[in-house]
PDB file of C-alpha atoms in Angstrom:
ATOM      1  CA  MET N1353       0.000   0.000   0.000  1.00 55.00           C
ATOM      2  CA  SER N1354       1.249   3.484  -0.748  1.00 79.00           C
ATOM      3  CA  GLY N1355       1.468   6.496   1.509  1.00 90.00           C
ATOM      4  CA  LYS N1356       2.721   7.195   4.998  1.00 94.00           C
ATOM      5  CA  VAL N1357       0.773   5.283   7.646  1.00 96.00           C
ATOM      6  CA  ILE N1358      -0.472   7.750  10.259  1.00 96.00           C
ATOM      7  CA  ILE N1359      -2.857   5.464  12.174  1.00 97.00           C
ATOM      8  CA  ASP N1360      -2.081   1.756  12.623  1.00 97.00           C
ATOM      9  CA  ALA N1361      -4.578  -1.041  13.280  1.00 97.00           C
ATOM     10  CA  GLN N1362      -4.159  -0.970  17.079  1.00 98.00           C
ATOM     11  CA  THR N1363      -4.690   2.796  17.258  1.00 98.00           C
ATOM     12  CA  MET N1364      -7.690   2.508  14.950  1.00 98.00           C
ATOM     13  CA  THR N1365      -9.255  -0.134  17.224  1.00 98.00           C
ATOM     14  CA  ARG N1366      -8.782   2.137  20.271  1.00 98.00           C
ATOM     15  CA  THR N1367     -10.141   5.136  18.370  1.00 98.00           C
ATOM     16  CA  LEU N1368     -13.280   3.290  17.277  1.00 98.00           C
ATOM     17  CA  ALA N1369     -13.807   2.141  20.883  1.00 98.00           C
ATOM     18  CA  ARG N1370     -13.561   5.778  22.031  1.00 98.00           C
ATOM     19  CA  LEU N1371     -16.039   6.901  19.372  1.00 98.00           C
ATOM     20  CA  SER N1372     -18.437   4.153  20.484  1.00 97.00           C
ATOM     21  CA  HIS N1373     -18.271   5.390  24.086  1.00 97.00           C
ATOM     22  CA  GLU N1374     -18.870   8.980  22.921  1.00 98.00           C
ATOM     23  CA  ILE N1375     -21.957   7.884  20.978  1.00 97.00           C
ATOM     24  CA  ILE N1376     -23.320   6.074  24.040  1.00 96.00           C
ATOM     25  CA  GLU N1377     -22.659   9.079  26.312  1.00 95.00           C
ATOM     26  CA  ARG N1378     -24.220  11.660  23.986  1.00 96.00           C
ATOM     27  CA  ASN N1379     -27.339   9.630  23.207  1.00 94.00           C
ATOM     28  CA  PRO N1380     -29.039   8.690  26.466  1.00 83.00           C
ATOM     29  CA  ASP N1381     -32.266   7.640  24.702  1.00 77.00           C
ATOM     30  CA  SER N1382     -30.733   4.583  23.101  1.00 78.00           C
ATOM     31  CA  LYS N1383     -34.075   3.158  21.925  1.00 83.00           C
ATOM     32  CA  THR N1384     -34.097   5.607  19.014  1.00 92.00           C
ATOM     33  CA  LEU N1385     -30.458   5.184  17.979  1.00 96.00           C
ATOM     34  CA  CYS N1386     -29.444   3.710  14.611  1.00 97.00           C
ATOM     35  CA  LEU N1387     -26.262   3.680  12.536  1.00 98.00           C
ATOM     36  CA  ILE N1388     -26.141   4.102   8.773  1.00 98.00           C
ATOM     37  CA  GLY N1389     -22.834   3.478   7.019  1.00 98.00           C
ATOM     38  CA  ILE N1390     -22.131   5.485   3.873  1.00 97.00           C
ATOM     39  CA  LYS N1391     -20.896   3.116   1.179  1.00 93.00           C
ATOM     40  CA  ARG N1392     -18.098   2.051   0.830  1.00 85.00           C
ATOM     41  CA  ARG N1393     -15.868   2.343   3.864  1.00 93.00           C
ATOM     42  CA  GLY N1394     -18.485   3.850   6.147  1.00 97.00           C
ATOM     43  CA  VAL N1395     -20.300   0.506   6.199  1.00 97.00           C
ATOM     44  CA  PRO N1396     -17.547  -1.593   7.840  1.00 97.00           C
ATOM     45  CA  LEU N1397     -16.828   1.283  10.255  1.00 98.00           C
ATOM     46  CA  ALA N1398     -20.526   1.386  11.207  1.00 98.00           C
ATOM     47  CA  LYS N1399     -20.451  -2.391  11.790  1.00 98.00           C
ATOM     48  CA  ILE N1400     -17.506  -2.013  14.174  1.00 97.00           C
ATOM     49  CA  LEU N1401     -19.224   0.853  16.017  1.00 98.00           C
ATOM     50  CA  LYS N1402     -22.406  -1.242  16.318  1.00 97.00           C
ATOM     51  CA  GLU N1403     -20.482  -4.205  17.753  1.00 97.00           C
ATOM     52  CA  ASN N1404     -18.641  -1.938  20.199  1.00 97.00           C
ATOM     53  CA  ILE N1405     -21.770  -0.106  21.351  1.00 96.00           C
ATOM     54  CA  GLU N1406     -23.603  -3.382  21.915  1.00 95.00           C
ATOM     55  CA  LYS N1407     -20.573  -4.794  23.778  1.00 96.00           C
ATOM     56  CA  PHE N1408     -20.071  -1.689  25.968  1.00 95.00           C
ATOM     57  CA  SER N1409     -23.756  -1.208  26.848  1.00 92.00           C
ATOM     58  CA  ASP N1410     -27.122  -2.936  26.816  1.00 86.00           C
ATOM     59  CA  ILE N1411     -28.104  -1.025  23.683  1.00 87.00           C
ATOM     60  CA  LYS N1412     -29.198  -2.909  20.558  1.00 91.00           C
ATOM     61  CA  ILE N1413     -28.695  -0.834  17.434  1.00 94.00           C
ATOM     62  CA  GLU N1414     -30.163  -1.080  13.967  1.00 97.00           C
ATOM     63  CA  LEU N1415     -27.654  -0.839  11.139  1.00 98.00           C
ATOM     64  CA  GLY N1416     -28.175   0.314   7.569  1.00 98.00           C
ATOM     65  CA  GLU N1417     -26.111   0.858   4.426  1.00 97.00           C
ATOM     66  CA  LEU N1418     -26.529   3.971   2.293  1.00 96.00           C
ATOM     67  CA  ASP N1419     -25.536   4.518  -1.332  1.00 93.00           C
ATOM     68  CA  ILE N1420     -25.349   8.246  -2.062  1.00 92.00           C
ATOM     69  CA  THR N1421     -24.218   8.045  -5.690  1.00 84.00           C
ATOM     70  CA  LEU N1422     -27.320   9.681  -7.185  1.00 78.00           C
ATOM     71  CA  TYR N1423     -27.377  12.413  -4.508  1.00 74.00           C
ATOM     72  CA  ARG N1424     -23.893  13.746  -5.228  1.00 57.00           C
ATOM     73  CA  ASP N1425     -23.733  17.263  -6.648  1.00 59.00           C
ATOM     74  CA  ASP N1426     -20.559  16.348  -8.555  1.00 57.00           C
ATOM     75  CA  LEU N1427     -21.986  13.218 -10.195  1.00 52.00           C
ATOM     76  CA  THR N1428     -21.390  14.321 -13.780  1.00 49.00           C
ATOM     77  CA  GLU N1429     -17.827  15.444 -12.987  1.00 49.00           C
ATOM     78  CA  LYS N1430     -16.852  12.117 -11.402  1.00 50.00           C
ATOM     79  CA  PHE N1431     -18.697   9.500 -13.440  1.00 51.00           C
ATOM     80  CA  ASP N1432     -19.761   9.130 -17.057  1.00 54.00           C
ATOM     81  CA  THR N1433     -21.922   6.199 -15.992  1.00 48.00           C
ATOM     82  CA  PRO N1434     -22.337   5.985 -12.217  1.00 49.00           C
ATOM     83  CA  HIS N1435     -22.019   2.586 -10.564  1.00 49.00           C
ATOM     84  CA  LEU N1436     -24.957   2.168  -8.212  1.00 53.00           C
ATOM     85  CA  ASN N1437     -24.748   0.154  -5.021  1.00 62.00           C
ATOM     86  CA  SER N1438     -27.807  -0.798  -3.085  1.00 83.00           C
ATOM     87  CA  THR N1439     -29.131   1.054  -0.075  1.00 88.00           C
ATOM     88  CA  VAL N1440     -30.130  -1.365   2.676  1.00 91.00           C
ATOM     89  CA  ILE N1441     -32.160   0.294   5.417  1.00 95.00           C
ATOM     90  CA  ASP N1442     -34.816  -2.160   6.512  1.00 94.00           C
ATOM     91  CA  PHE N1443     -36.089  -0.193   9.502  1.00 96.00           C
ATOM     92  CA  ASP N1444     -38.126   2.966  10.015  1.00 96.00           C
ATOM     93  CA  ILE N1445     -35.944   6.057  10.512  1.00 97.00           C
ATOM     94  CA  ASN N1446     -38.818   8.371  11.477  1.00 97.00           C
ATOM     95  CA  ASN N1447     -38.192  10.007  14.863  1.00 96.00           C
ATOM     96  CA  LYS N1448     -34.858   8.168  15.199  1.00 96.00           C
ATOM     97  CA  THR N1449     -31.410   9.462  16.029  1.00 97.00           C
ATOM     98  CA  VAL N1450     -29.556   8.563  12.842  1.00 98.00           C
ATOM     99  CA  ILE N1451     -25.783   8.484  13.025  1.00 98.00           C
ATOM    100  CA  LEU N1452     -24.241   8.556   9.565  1.00 98.00           C
ATOM    101  CA  VAL N1453     -20.818   6.885   9.500  1.00 98.00           C
ATOM    102  CA  ASP N1454     -18.103   7.647   6.951  1.00 98.00           C
ATOM    103  CA  ASP N1455     -14.352   7.202   6.723  1.00 97.00           C
ATOM    104  CA  VAL N1456     -13.218  10.778   5.931  1.00 97.00           C
ATOM    105  CA  ILE N1457     -14.862  14.185   5.959  1.00 97.00           C
ATOM    106  CA  PHE N1458     -13.264  16.589   3.511  1.00 96.00           C
ATOM    107  CA  THR N1459     -15.439  19.094   1.630  1.00 94.00           C
ATOM    108  CA  GLY N1460     -18.692  18.071   3.336  1.00 95.00           C
ATOM    109  CA  ARG N1461     -20.374  17.163   0.060  1.00 94.00           C
ATOM    110  CA  THR N1462     -20.626  13.433   0.817  1.00 94.00           C
ATOM    111  CA  ALA N1463     -22.265  14.180   4.175  1.00 96.00           C
ATOM    112  CA  ARG N1464     -24.716  16.587   2.498  1.00 96.00           C
ATOM    113  CA  ALA N1465     -25.604  13.960  -0.101  1.00 94.00           C
ATOM    114  CA  ALA N1466     -26.103  11.380   2.659  1.00 96.00           C
ATOM    115  CA  MET N1467     -28.426  13.724   4.552  1.00 96.00           C
ATOM    116  CA  ASP N1468     -30.459  14.299   1.374  1.00 94.00           C
ATOM    117  CA  ALA N1469     -30.738  10.533   0.835  1.00 93.00           C
ATOM    118  CA  VAL N1470     -31.787   9.932   4.455  1.00 96.00           C
ATOM    119  CA  MET N1471     -34.426  12.668   4.326  1.00 95.00           C
ATOM    120  CA  GLU N1472     -36.016  10.943   1.325  1.00 93.00           C
ATOM    121  CA  LEU N1473     -36.440   7.823   3.458  1.00 94.00           C
ATOM    122  CA  GLY N1474     -38.162   9.529   6.378  1.00 96.00           C
ATOM    123  CA  ARG N1475     -37.952  12.200   9.042  1.00 97.00           C
ATOM    124  CA  PRO N1476     -35.363  11.395  11.712  1.00 97.00           C
ATOM    125  CA  SER N1477     -35.455  13.501  14.868  1.00 96.00           C
ATOM    126  CA  VAL N1478     -31.672  14.009  14.721  1.00 96.00           C
ATOM    127  CA  ILE N1479     -28.929  13.289  12.205  1.00 98.00           C
ATOM    128  CA  GLN N1480     -25.373  13.067  13.516  1.00 98.00           C
ATOM    129  CA  LEU N1481     -22.118  12.293  11.714  1.00 98.00           C
ATOM    130  CA  ALA N1482     -19.265  10.041  12.837  1.00 98.00           C
ATOM    131  CA  VAL N1483     -16.010   9.906  10.862  1.00 98.00           C
ATOM    132  CA  MET N1484     -12.651   8.265  11.342  1.00 98.00           C
ATOM    133  CA  VAL N1485     -10.739  11.263   9.915  1.00 98.00           C
ATOM    134  CA  ASP N1486     -11.517  14.971   9.578  1.00 98.00           C
ATOM    135  CA  ARG N1487      -9.017  16.418   7.135  1.00 97.00           C
ATOM    136  CA  GLY N1488     -10.427  19.962   6.889  1.00 93.00           C
ATOM    137  CA  HIS N1489     -11.058  21.999   3.724  1.00 94.00           C
ATOM    138  CA  ARG N1490     -14.847  22.202   4.130  1.00 95.00           C
ATOM    139  CA  GLU N1491     -16.800  23.703   1.227  1.00 94.00           C
ATOM    140  CA  LEU N1492     -20.126  23.412   3.057  1.00 95.00           C
ATOM    141  CA  PRO N1493     -20.988  24.327   6.672  1.00 96.00           C
ATOM    142  CA  ILE N1494     -21.032  20.698   7.827  1.00 97.00           C
ATOM    143  CA  PHE N1495     -19.165  19.210  10.765  1.00 97.00           C
ATOM    144  CA  ALA N1496     -18.788  15.761  12.286  1.00 98.00           C
ATOM    145  CA  ASN N1497     -20.214  15.134  15.761  1.00 98.00           C
ATOM    146  CA  TYR N1498     -17.739  12.298  16.369  1.00 98.00           C
ATOM    147  CA  VAL N1499     -14.195  12.450  14.982  1.00 98.00           C
ATOM    148  CA  GLY N1500     -11.581   9.746  15.335  1.00 98.00           C
ATOM    149  CA  LYS N1501      -8.682  12.022  14.435  1.00 97.00           C
ATOM    150  CA  ASN N1502      -8.262  15.499  12.985  1.00 97.00           C
ATOM    151  CA  ILE N1503      -5.530  15.386  10.355  1.00 95.00           C
ATOM    152  CA  PRO N1504      -4.672  18.736   8.783  1.00 92.00           C
ATOM    153  CA  THR N1505      -3.882  18.199   5.118  1.00 94.00           C
ATOM    154  CA  SER N1506      -3.166  20.183   2.016  1.00 93.00           C
ATOM    155  CA  LYS N1507      -5.532  19.897  -0.918  1.00 91.00           C
ATOM    156  CA  ASP N1508      -2.895  17.993  -2.903  1.00 93.00           C
ATOM    157  CA  GLU N1509      -2.806  15.192  -0.331  1.00 95.00           C
ATOM    158  CA  PHE N1510      -5.051  12.141  -0.175  1.00 94.00           C
ATOM    159  CA  VAL N1511      -6.176  10.373   3.011  1.00 96.00           C
ATOM    160  CA  SER N1512      -6.895   6.644   2.715  1.00 95.00           C
ATOM    161  CA  VAL N1513      -8.777   4.800   5.426  1.00 97.00           C
ATOM    162  CA  ARG N1514      -8.035   1.158   4.745  1.00 96.00           C
ATOM    163  CA  LEU N1515     -10.044  -1.590   6.395  1.00 95.00           C
ATOM    164  CA  GLU N1516      -9.484  -5.332   6.584  1.00 93.00           C
ATOM    165  CA  GLU N1517     -12.928  -5.991   5.075  1.00 89.00           C
ATOM    166  CA  THR N1518     -12.305  -3.908   1.940  1.00 90.00           C
ATOM    167  CA  ASP N1519      -8.517  -3.568   1.669  1.00 93.00           C
ATOM    168  CA  GLY N1520      -6.966  -6.498   3.525  1.00 94.00           C
ATOM    169  CA  VAL N1521      -5.302  -4.190   6.055  1.00 96.00           C
ATOM    170  CA  THR N1522      -6.489  -1.787   8.753  1.00 96.00           C
ATOM    171  CA  GLU N1523      -4.742   1.609   8.788  1.00 97.00           C
ATOM    172  CA  VAL N1524      -4.980   5.239   7.766  1.00 97.00           C
ATOM    173  CA  ALA N1525      -2.392   6.572   5.330  1.00 97.00           C
ATOM    174  CA  ILE N1526      -1.694   9.942   3.753  1.00 96.00           C
ATOM    175  CA  SER N1527      -0.155  10.373   0.306  1.00 94.00           C
ATOM    176  CA  GLN N1528       0.279  12.939  -2.442  1.00 93.00           C
ATOM    177  CA  LYS N1529      -2.415  13.058  -5.139  1.00 87.00           C
ATOM    178  CA  LYS N1530      -1.181  11.954  -8.531  1.00 76.00           C
TER     179      LYS N1530
END
């Protein structure tokens, strides 16, 4: 894998445990709590958070997977023909505390697209955002409620959150864009 590793697997495990505890502490009404992972790497992160929360408390959490491809405002710039993944949310999100989970927050556009997609599915009482890395450079007034690590970057750098499930290794690396 390329790039300088800035978070190793052990640190990532500890960080996700801390985020799980923060979610539990900030959401005392656990009956309404659900996690929705933003495809791709937000899904395995949401699964880990779910397992941790259920292990650290008596809370049972619903878990969903969200594809935001058609909600992106840069769709035509990024894809000639977008590849659609399926959204799997088989529970009612009305009046729920929805925690969107993603790997990196950068411009805020992915989070905005995810909020648009969620609002089409129902009316949650609260939407929160949990990310492994906040790298700055916001273009929209969006922030994460739960941040694993703030990593100041330049715009010509790329942050990769790599997970065993998708990449065969668990780490966060930073590299120069090509």
